[in-house]
Every structure is written in structure tokens, then in C-alpha cells.
């Protein structure tokens, strides 16, 4: 990442740490869906590499989104993919596993590795390899109690996003136990859903995050 992209990432993680996961999206859909997400307030967009023609979609997303939005790939499993992401200026590198060599290579190439993990061992391995954030998956099946248990051994200040089975209805319970953000998949986008529908869901998710953040700020201010 260049300095500008790092500032964008830091701002997004501080203000609206929500990742749109567009698994299955096609190049023809990408521009209207990205516009709908950006208008709703999303700043982090992931295009999984097992989508149809993912590199075409990533390139088009980078071209159509404003500078304060970061694009990247999900399901990154190949070292060559890290080089291609860096060339395209799409710094988000999101993987479903903690292959240390791959994580380290992504970090060396200036990407922002957000690494999928479930166990404490996987989480710590990802951190040592250079992860900038962790993706707890499958979050809904593991539950908030599990996250609270493993949080005790995770590095302080390292963002952990809940991914898998997360929607507006359960954001509050995860926020209450200190989760740093969320990744939204099929509840936000799935093949065949129109850009207008995606935008409507996206606005609801952003509004819920803002409500939770405001409530937390109010509680902290009231206790001061």
C-alpha cells in the first residue's frame, strides 16, 4: 500500500470497518454494485477469486471507485495473486486460511492481509506472518462466547472482523463483546440481486454500525 491507501484503510477501520464480500459477482454487475455500496457508505470491497472473471471485476472496481475506497480479493490462495493485486492497486488481500508464507509475501508486496482464522494457533500464526487484521470465520457458528475466550490471547489493537452468518440482526451482540468490524456476504450480495437491492441492505448495515458506535461513544462519555 502507498501512504494514501494506508490512510484510507486506517480511516475505514476506525469509522466504518465493514467489508462487502461480492462472491459470485460478474464484471457486468461490478460497477453498479460498487456505486451502490459506496453511496451507502462502504469503503472496503472484496471480490473473491472464485467469482466469474474476478480479475476483470477487480480492475473495473478499482477504476470506478473513488480514492477513499479500497478494493481487493478474497479467497487468495496463490502467491502470483499477490503480485497481481499489487499491480492493480487493489491492496486488500483476504484469505480463508493462515498459510504463513502467503501472508508474509502479501505484506512484503505492500498489501493489507486480512486473514481468516478460527483457532488461537491460527490467529497467532497469521499475526506473526504480518496480518493487518483477522477474520474470525465462521463467526455465527462459533458465537460471541468463543470470541470472548480467544480475545484474551490476541494482540491488543489488532482488528478482528466477524464473518460468516452476520447480518443486521446480530451485529449488536458482536459489537458488545468488542468485535472490530464485520464482513458481509450473501446477506448483502448474492448472484442475481440488483444493485438497488444491494444498496438498500448496505444502507441498513452502515446505519446499524453507526448506531452501535454512537451508543458506545455516548456510554463512554457518560462514564467520564
mmCIF file of N, CA, C and O in Angstrom, residues 5-45:
data_model
loop_
_atom_site.group_PDB
_atom_site.id
_atom_site.type_symbol
_atom_site.label_atom_id
_atom_site.label_comp_id
_atom_site.label_asym_id
_atom_site.label_seq_id
_atom_site.Cartn_x
_atom_site.Cartn_y
_atom_site.Cartn_z
ATOM 1 N N UNK A 5 -3.277 5.002 0.483
ATOM 2 C CA UNK A 5 -4.099 3.820 0.726
ATOM 3 C C UNK A 5 -4.071 3.423 2.194
ATOM 4 O O UNK A 5 -5.093 3.009 2.749
ATOM 5 N N UNK A 6 -2.923 3.585 2.832
ATOM 6 C CA UNK A 6 -2.849 3.248 4.255
ATOM 7 C C UNK A 6 -3.739 4.184 5.067
ATOM 8 O O UNK A 6 -4.403 3.756 6.015
ATOM 9 N N UNK A 7 -3.766 5.453 4.700
ATOM 10 C CA UNK A 7 -4.648 6.392 5.408
ATOM 11 C C UNK A 7 -6.108 6.022 5.201
ATOM 12 O O UNK A 7 -6.926 6.121 6.131
ATOM 13 N N UNK A 8 -6.445 5.605 3.988
ATOM 14 C CA UNK A 8 -7.823 5.187 3.707
ATOM 15 C C UNK A 8 -8.188 3.969 4.552
ATOM 16 O O UNK A 8 -9.269 3.904 5.149
ATOM 17 N N UNK A 9 -7.281 2.999 4.616
ATOM 18 C CA UNK A 9 -7.548 1.796 5.405
ATOM 19 C C UNK A 9 -7.709 2.141 6.878
ATOM 20 O O UNK A 9 -8.643 1.666 7.538
ATOM 21 N N UNK A 10 -6.831 2.960 7.406
ATOM 22 C CA UNK A 10 -6.913 3.335 8.819
ATOM 23 C C UNK A 10 -8.229 4.051 9.111
ATOM 24 O O UNK A 10 -8.873 3.790 10.142
ATOM 25 N N UNK A 11 -8.631 4.940 8.197
ATOM 26 C CA UNK A 11 -9.883 5.678 8.396
ATOM 27 C C UNK A 11 -11.084 4.741 8.329
ATOM 28 O O UNK A 11 -12.012 4.835 9.141
ATOM 29 N N UNK A 12 -11.055 3.820 7.368
ATOM 30 C CA UNK A 12 -12.168 2.882 7.235
ATOM 31 C C UNK A 12 -12.286 1.987 8.460
ATOM 32 O O UNK A 12 -13.392 1.754 8.971
ATOM 33 N N UNK A 13 -11.165 1.493 8.953
ATOM 34 C CA UNK A 13 -11.205 0.621 10.112
ATOM 35 C C UNK A 13 -11.635 1.364 11.370
ATOM 36 O O UNK A 13 -12.222 0.786 12.282
ATOM 37 N N UNK A 14 -11.338 2.658 11.420
ATOM 38 C CA UNK A 14 -11.725 3.451 12.587
ATOM 39 C C UNK A 14 -13.188 3.887 12.529
ATOM 40 O O UNK A 14 -13.845 3.999 13.569
ATOM 41 N N UNK A 15 -13.694 4.131 11.321
ATOM 42 C CA UNK A 15 -15.018 4.737 11.185
ATOM 43 C C UNK A 15 -16.095 3.759 10.714
ATOM 44 O O UNK A 15 -17.186 3.719 11.283
ATOM 45 N N UNK A 16 -15.815 2.987 9.666
ATOM 46 C CA UNK A 16 -16.815 2.074 9.106
ATOM 47 C C UNK A 16 -16.133 0.778 8.691
ATOM 48 O O UNK A 16 -15.949 0.506 7.501
ATOM 49 N N UNK A 17 -15.748 -0.055 9.646
ATOM 50 C CA UNK A 17 -14.985 -1.271 9.343
ATOM 51 C C UNK A 17 -15.881 -2.410 8.854
ATOM 52 O O UNK A 17 -15.994 -3.465 9.491
ATOM 53 N N UNK A 18 -16.488 -2.186 7.721
ATOM 54 C CA UNK A 18 -17.412 -3.146 7.131
ATOM 55 C C UNK A 18 -16.906 -3.534 5.753
ATOM 56 O O UNK A 18 -16.638 -2.661 4.920
ATOM 57 N N UNK A 19 -16.781 -4.838 5.506
ATOM 58 C CA UNK A 19 -16.288 -5.334 4.224
ATOM 59 C C UNK A 19 -17.441 -5.954 3.445
ATOM 60 O O UNK A 19 -18.141 -6.841 3.958
ATOM 61 N N UNK A 20 -17.625 -5.495 2.220
ATOM 62 C CA UNK A 20 -18.617 -6.089 1.325
ATOM 63 C C UNK A 20 -17.957 -7.232 0.576
ATOM 64 O O UNK A 20 -16.978 -7.027 -0.139
ATOM 65 N N UNK A 21 -18.483 -8.433 0.720
ATOM 66 C CA UNK A 21 -17.927 -9.626 0.080
ATOM 67 C C UNK A 21 -18.814 -9.985 -1.104
ATOM 68 O O UNK A 21 -19.936 -10.472 -0.922
ATOM 69 N N UNK A 22 -18.304 -9.764 -2.308
ATOM 70 C CA UNK A 22 -19.124 -9.909 -3.515
ATOM 71 C C UNK A 22 -18.825 -11.242 -4.209
ATOM 72 O O UNK A 22 -18.448 -11.280 -5.389
ATOM 73 N N UNK A 23 -19.049 -12.323 -3.509
ATOM 74 C CA UNK A 23 -18.764 -13.640 -4.080
ATOM 75 C C UNK A 23 -19.771 -13.970 -5.185
ATOM 76 O O UNK A 23 -20.979 -13.920 -4.978
ATOM 77 N N UNK A 24 -19.232 -14.284 -6.368
ATOM 78 C CA UNK A 24 -20.088 -14.647 -7.487
ATOM 79 C C UNK A 24 -20.433 -13.501 -8.412
ATOM 80 O O UNK A 24 -21.126 -13.704 -9.413
ATOM 81 N N UNK A 25 -19.955 -12.305 -8.110
ATOM 82 C CA UNK A 25 -20.295 -11.168 -8.942
ATOM 83 C C UNK A 25 -19.613 -11.281 -10.306
ATOM 84 O O UNK A 25 -18.533 -11.862 -10.437
ATOM 85 N N UNK A 26 -20.252 -10.728 -11.341
ATOM 86 C CA UNK A 26 -19.707 -10.748 -12.693
ATOM 87 C C UNK A 26 -19.210 -9.362 -13.073
ATOM 88 O O UNK A 26 -19.623 -8.356 -12.480
ATOM 89 N N UNK A 27 -18.343 -9.273 -14.072
ATOM 90 C CA UNK A 27 -17.845 -7.962 -14.495
ATOM 91 C C UNK A 27 -18.960 -7.002 -14.912
ATOM 92 O O UNK A 27 -18.844 -5.793 -14.694
ATOM 93 N N UNK A 28 -20.033 -7.521 -15.469
ATOM 94 C CA UNK A 28 -21.132 -6.647 -15.891
ATOM 95 C C UNK A 28 -21.862 -6.026 -14.704
ATOM 96 O O UNK A 28 -22.460 -4.949 -14.831
ATOM 97 N N UNK A 29 -21.819 -6.691 -13.570
ATOM 98 C CA UNK A 29 -22.518 -6.195 -12.379
ATOM 99 C C UNK A 29 -21.667 -5.252 -11.547
ATOM 100 O O UNK A 29 -22.208 -4.480 -10.749
ATOM 101 N N UNK A 30 -20.366 -5.339 -11.673
ATOM 102 C CA UNK A 30 -19.498 -4.757 -10.661
ATOM 103 C C UNK A 30 -19.651 -3.256 -10.509
ATOM 104 O O UNK A 30 -19.674 -2.736 -9.389
ATOM 105 N N UNK A 31 -19.747 -2.513 -11.596
ATOM 106 C CA UNK A 31 -19.798 -1.056 -11.470
ATOM 107 C C UNK A 31 -21.058 -0.574 -10.761
ATOM 108 O O UNK A 31 -20.960 0.205 -9.808
ATOM 109 N N UNK A 32 -22.270 -0.997 -11.173
ATOM 110 C CA UNK A 32 -23.450 -0.519 -10.440
ATOM 111 C C UNK A 32 -23.485 -0.965 -8.989
ATOM 112 O O UNK A 32 -23.918 -0.206 -8.108
ATOM 113 N N UNK A 33 -23.007 -2.180 -8.708
ATOM 114 C CA UNK A 33 -22.998 -2.650 -7.317
ATOM 115 C C UNK A 33 -22.001 -1.846 -6.492
ATOM 116 O O UNK A 33 -22.295 -1.445 -5.354
ATOM 117 N N UNK A 34 -20.828 -1.588 -7.045
ATOM 118 C CA UNK A 34 -19.846 -0.771 -6.318
ATOM 119 C C UNK A 34 -20.385 0.631 -6.051
ATOM 120 O O UNK A 34 -20.218 1.162 -4.950
ATOM 121 N N UNK A 35 -21.022 1.224 -7.037
ATOM 122 C CA UNK A 35 -21.592 2.564 -6.836
ATOM 123 C C UNK A 35 -22.619 2.541 -5.707
ATOM 124 O O UNK A 35 -22.662 3.454 -4.871
ATOM 125 N N UNK A 36 -23.449 1.492 -5.668
ATOM 126 C CA UNK A 36 -24.469 1.395 -4.615
ATOM 127 C C UNK A 36 -23.823 1.249 -3.248
ATOM 128 O O UNK A 36 -24.268 1.854 -2.260
ATOM 129 N N UNK A 37 -22.765 0.453 -3.163
ATOM 130 C CA UNK A 37 -22.077 0.254 -1.888
ATOM 131 C C UNK A 37 -21.396 1.530 -1.410
ATOM 132 O O UNK A 37 -21.473 1.891 -0.229
ATOM 133 N N UNK A 38 -20.733 2.210 -2.328
ATOM 134 C CA UNK A 38 -20.034 3.450 -1.964
ATOM 135 C C UNK A 38 -21.028 4.513 -1.518
ATOM 136 O O UNK A 38 -20.807 5.213 -0.513
ATOM 137 N N UNK A 39 -22.126 4.619 -2.226
ATOM 138 C CA UNK A 39 -23.153 5.603 -1.847
ATOM 139 C C UNK A 39 -23.710 5.306 -0.460
ATOM 140 O O UNK A 39 -24.037 6.208 0.307
ATOM 141 N N UNK A 40 -23.787 4.013 -0.109
ATOM 142 C CA UNK A 40 -24.302 3.628 1.203
ATOM 143 C C UNK A 40 -23.297 3.858 2.322
ATOM 144 O O UNK A 40 -23.678 3.911 3.494
ATOM 145 N N UNK A 41 -22.008 3.968 1.973
ATOM 146 C CA UNK A 41 -21.001 4.233 2.992
ATOM 147 C C UNK A 41 -19.942 3.165 3.156
ATOM 148 O O UNK A 41 -19.068 3.285 4.029
ATOM 149 N N UNK A 42 -19.973 2.113 2.345
ATOM 150 C CA UNK A 42 -18.923 1.085 2.414
ATOM 151 C C UNK A 42 -17.627 1.626 1.819
ATOM 152 O O UNK A 42 -17.632 2.326 0.814
ATOM 153 N N UNK A 43 -16.512 1.260 2.446
ATOM 154 C CA UNK A 43 -15.198 1.711 1.987
ATOM 155 C C UNK A 43 -14.243 0.548 1.723
ATOM 156 O O UNK A 43 -13.128 0.770 1.266
ATOM 157 N N UNK A 44 -14.686 -0.678 1.981
ATOM 158 C CA UNK A 44 -13.862 -1.860 1.793
ATOM 159 C C UNK A 44 -14.661 -2.887 0.995
ATOM 160 O O UNK A 44 -15.723 -3.330 1.449
ATOM 161 N N UNK A 45 -14.153 -3.253 -0.182
ATOM 162 C CA UNK A 45 -14.887 -4.141 -1.084
ATOM 163 C C UNK A 45 -13.995 -5.301 -1.501
ATOM 164 O O UNK A 45 -12.890 -5.096 -2.010
#
